[in-house]
Amino acid sequence: MRIIAISVVALALLTASPALAQQKPDPAKVDAAVKASLKTFPAPPEVWQPRLDADETMRACAASDNSPPKAVVDAIAKRERGSIEYPADGQFIGDWKKGEATAQSGYGLRSTDYPATRANGGNCYACHQLSKTEVSYGTIGPSLLGYGKLREFKADEVKIAYEKVYNSHAAFPCSLMPRFGSNKVLTMDQIKDLVALLMSKDSPVNQ
Amino acid sequence: MTFGFRPLLVACAIFALGSSALAQDSDAATEKAIEKYRQMLKEDPWSNPGLLDADRGEGLWTSARGPKKVSLEQCDLGKGPGNVEGAFAELPRYFADADRVMDVETRILWCMEKLQGFDRAELIKRPHPGGGQPVKELGAIATYVASKSSGMKYSAKFDQPKEKESVALGEALFVRRSGPFDFACTTCHAAPNTRIRLQGLAHLSNPEGARKVIGEWPAYRVSSTHVMTMQHRLADCFWQMRLPEPELGSDLTVALISYLTSQAKGGDISAPGLKR
């Protein structure tokens, strides 16, 4: 993901548009335009409305075209790692079949998805290749085909996979991927199911 | 909405691949199948149902309507009252009478309110059609106006202070990350040759990428069987980004359209376009 971000910046520099030459607007003005122009989330105001504000990590990522300097990268990784909550029993692997369903589903949090009628999806296939059987996959993220096999199903890789799904910025600051756990998009159990999808020997990811 | 069309593309891809093709080797073939489908859509320009909406829009433009029972023929789209020919090619632009920058839909909205006496709040309440429903009146008028610049090139100047401000605001909004998914426009539209599922993504941070696609809107979208305007298309992105719907004619929408149009400067206008 980071490589993508860097190459995007490089491309942007090579093809500098007229707009880039202009002065950047005051961030407060940008935030005000967002608040004045968007309707409110169709949910109680305390649930999602605060997330219209870009937090410190998102500000740093946006300001640098998702490629901040080393010191900022380290600060983001540290801060985002701090928001990861771990299963109390140390068990990271759920049910890969449920994980596959979560990876397929794009349901949830779109303006027409309120009130929710089922669990949010992770929509993983929108951006990642995961299995040979699903040909409709996106390419914004790297292919995850054979993810567990490539890592020899090692125990420490299970925890790393959990952390990447829970908060991708801990491993890849300014990743394009949503912070599924920290942002409360997916539950801890759903994330464990996705870890199972990635790291189980019998999961379609590793066939 | 956005992903609702997937089964058709998938079917299209699978048809082209045959059942024995290996999924992991199929990327190029999949892209090829999708491209062939796009070409088929483009081969006969008169088959574009969006042209019917452009005609409907022309009728609406010239008819006396609204509480004041006047037509829009006194509406100044920037080239003088009633001059539609080539007006879209120079939008968005600053309008002194409204003291703000406006894209085509925001300007038509303004004219419908000020000249015809329509209730603005009512017009922007549900401005975009649901799947299968025809584009609303404002959108049909915008389709007509855009069609009168078809064959021309984008030539908005963006040299007025407020126009420059709008482009700069649009660029800042384009990279701004927020919401439950931390998405920005750049999440999907700042790299070449990427896809969501099988749908190729426009590379809008790159002028060449922007010139390829921006001039096709408003466009007839086969998947939702109606004309989708640029304001509607933006709202669709916000839906996908898990953000609340942007208000038609708001500063955010005008700024993003200003930025995208400035990126597409010099690009061909072929509206209404025909999209997947």
Tab-separated table of C-alpha atoms in Angstrom, chain A residues 8 11 15 17 19-20 22-23 25 29-31 33-34 37-41 48 51-54 58 61-62 65-66 104 106 108-112 123 125-126 129 132 134-140 169 174-176 178-179 183 185, chain B residues 3 6 10 23-24 27 124-125 164-165 167-169 171-173 175-183 186-188 190-198 201 203 206-207 238-240 242-247 250-252 259 262-263:
chain	number	residue	atom	x	y	z
A	8	VAL	CA	1.098	8.229	-6.645
A	11	LEU	CA	3.213	10.669	-10.589
A	15	THR	CA	2.243	15.679	-13.998
A	17	SER	CA	-1.523	20.245	-12.558
A	19	ALA	CA	-4.256	23.542	-9.460
A	20	LEU	CA	-1.122	22.519	-7.588
A	22	GLN	CA	-2.295	27.598	-6.235
A	23	GLN	CA	-2.166	28.359	-2.583
A	25	PRO	CA	-6.803	26.887	1.432
A	29	LYS	CA	-12.196	26.655	5.660
A	30	VAL	CA	-12.074	23.217	4.074
A	31	ASP	CA	-13.653	21.669	7.179
A	33	ALA	CA	-17.194	23.649	3.543
A	34	VAL	CA	-17.604	19.946	4.378
A	37	SER	CA	-22.317	21.015	2.300
A	38	LEU	CA	-22.889	17.497	3.557
A	39	LYS	CA	-26.130	16.388	5.135
A	40	THR	CA	-25.723	14.738	8.549
A	41	PHE	CA	-25.161	11.009	8.984
A	48	TRP	CA	-20.561	9.013	13.148
A	51	ARG	CA	-15.775	11.291	12.117
A	52	LEU	CA	-16.545	14.020	9.568
A	53	ASP	CA	-13.601	15.760	11.187
A	54	ALA	CA	-10.308	14.432	9.956
A	58	MET	CA	-5.903	11.570	8.486
A	61	CYS	CA	-1.846	11.602	5.502
A	62	ALA	CA	-3.904	13.996	3.379
A	65	ASP	CA	-0.537	12.709	-0.352
A	66	ASN	CA	-0.387	9.708	1.979
A	104	GLN	CA	-17.680	-10.269	-0.013
A	106	GLY	CA	-20.108	-4.182	0.839
A	108	GLY	CA	-23.072	-0.985	5.752
A	109	LEU	CA	-22.691	2.717	6.531
A	110	ARG	CA	-23.651	3.935	3.066
A	111	SER	CA	-26.273	6.656	3.410
A	112	THR	CA	-29.002	4.206	2.370
A	123	ASN	CA	-15.827	-5.325	1.258
A	125	TYR	CA	-12.808	-7.997	-2.563
A	126	ALA	CA	-13.499	-4.433	-3.678
A	129	GLN	CA	-7.723	-10.451	-4.731
A	132	LYS	CA	-9.059	-18.090	-7.091
A	134	GLU	CA	-13.773	-14.984	-6.944
A	135	VAL	CA	-12.750	-13.353	-10.245
A	136	SER	CA	-14.423	-10.045	-9.443
A	137	TYR	CA	-11.807	-8.392	-7.257
A	138	GLY	CA	-10.268	-4.943	-7.187
A	139	THR	CA	-6.653	-3.913	-7.455
A	140	ILE	CA	-6.338	-0.878	-5.183
A	169	HIS	CA	-1.928	2.288	9.833
A	174	CYS	CA	-1.266	6.305	5.601
A	175	SER	CA	-2.511	3.024	4.163
A	176	LEU	CA	-5.604	3.558	1.986
A	178	PRO	CA	-10.110	1.661	6.498
A	179	ARG	CA	-9.205	1.184	10.160
A	183	ASN	CA	-13.146	2.960	13.524
A	185	VAL	CA	-16.720	-0.635	11.335
B	3	PHE	CA	-21.781	-2.169	-7.178
B	6	ARG	CA	-21.420	-5.951	-10.999
B	10	VAL	CA	-19.115	-10.391	-14.233
B	23	ALA	CA	-8.945	-16.986	-12.466
B	24	GLN	CA	-5.438	-15.917	-11.551
B	27	ASP	CA	-6.822	-10.080	-15.348
B	124	ILE	CA	-32.652	20.022	-3.626
B	125	LYS	CA	-34.598	17.757	-1.267
B	164	LYS	CA	-9.140	30.049	-8.294
B	165	GLU	CA	-10.362	29.701	-4.715
B	167	VAL	CA	-10.390	25.024	-7.657
B	168	ALA	CA	-8.008	25.132	-4.681
B	169	LEU	CA	-10.817	24.188	-2.291
B	171	GLU	CA	-8.251	20.013	-4.641
B	172	ALA	CA	-8.078	20.141	-0.834
B	173	LEU	CA	-11.407	18.297	-0.644
B	175	VAL	CA	-7.376	14.609	-0.825
B	176	ARG	CA	-9.205	15.115	2.503
B	177	ARG	CA	-9.709	11.848	4.387
B	178	SER	CA	-12.590	11.436	6.823
B	179	GLY	CA	-15.624	9.362	7.690
B	180	PRO	CA	-15.984	5.821	9.047
B	181	PHE	CA	-13.808	4.428	6.222
B	182	ASP	CA	-11.130	7.195	6.173
B	183	PHE	CA	-11.739	7.630	2.455
B	186	THR	CA	-7.709	9.984	-3.819
B	187	THR	CA	-8.418	6.543	-2.313
B	188	CYS	CA	-9.790	5.473	-5.692
B	190	ALA	CA	-5.145	8.969	-7.671
B	191	ALA	CA	-3.487	5.997	-9.349
B	192	PRO	CA	-3.503	4.622	-12.888
B	193	ASN	CA	-5.066	1.307	-13.908
B	194	THR	CA	-6.780	0.325	-10.699
B	195	ARG	CA	-10.186	-1.256	-10.223
B	196	ILE	CA	-12.899	-1.673	-7.621
B	197	ARG	CA	-14.053	-5.233	-8.178
B	198	LEU	CA	-14.021	-5.285	-12.019
B	201	LEU	CA	-11.276	3.634	-11.930
B	203	HIS	CA	-7.273	8.543	-12.642
B	206	ASN	CA	-3.841	13.177	-13.490
B	207	PRO	CA	-4.962	15.688	-16.164
B	238	PHE	CA	-20.003	10.058	-1.265
B	239	TRP	CA	-22.446	7.181	-0.813
B	240	GLN	CA	-19.672	4.747	-1.605
B	242	ARG	CA	-19.748	6.083	3.585
B	243	LEU	CA	-20.174	9.849	3.914
B	244	PRO	CA	-23.467	11.745	4.093
B	245	GLU	CA	-24.989	12.962	0.851
B	246	PRO	CA	-23.672	16.299	-0.392
B	247	GLU	CA	-26.292	18.962	-1.063
B	250	SER	CA	-23.256	23.300	-2.176
B	251	ASP	CA	-19.790	24.849	-2.077
B	252	LEU	CA	-18.214	21.403	-1.732
B	259	TYR	CA	-11.149	21.082	-9.590
B	262	SER	CA	-9.683	22.369	-14.338
B	263	GLN	CA	-7.937	18.987	-14.428
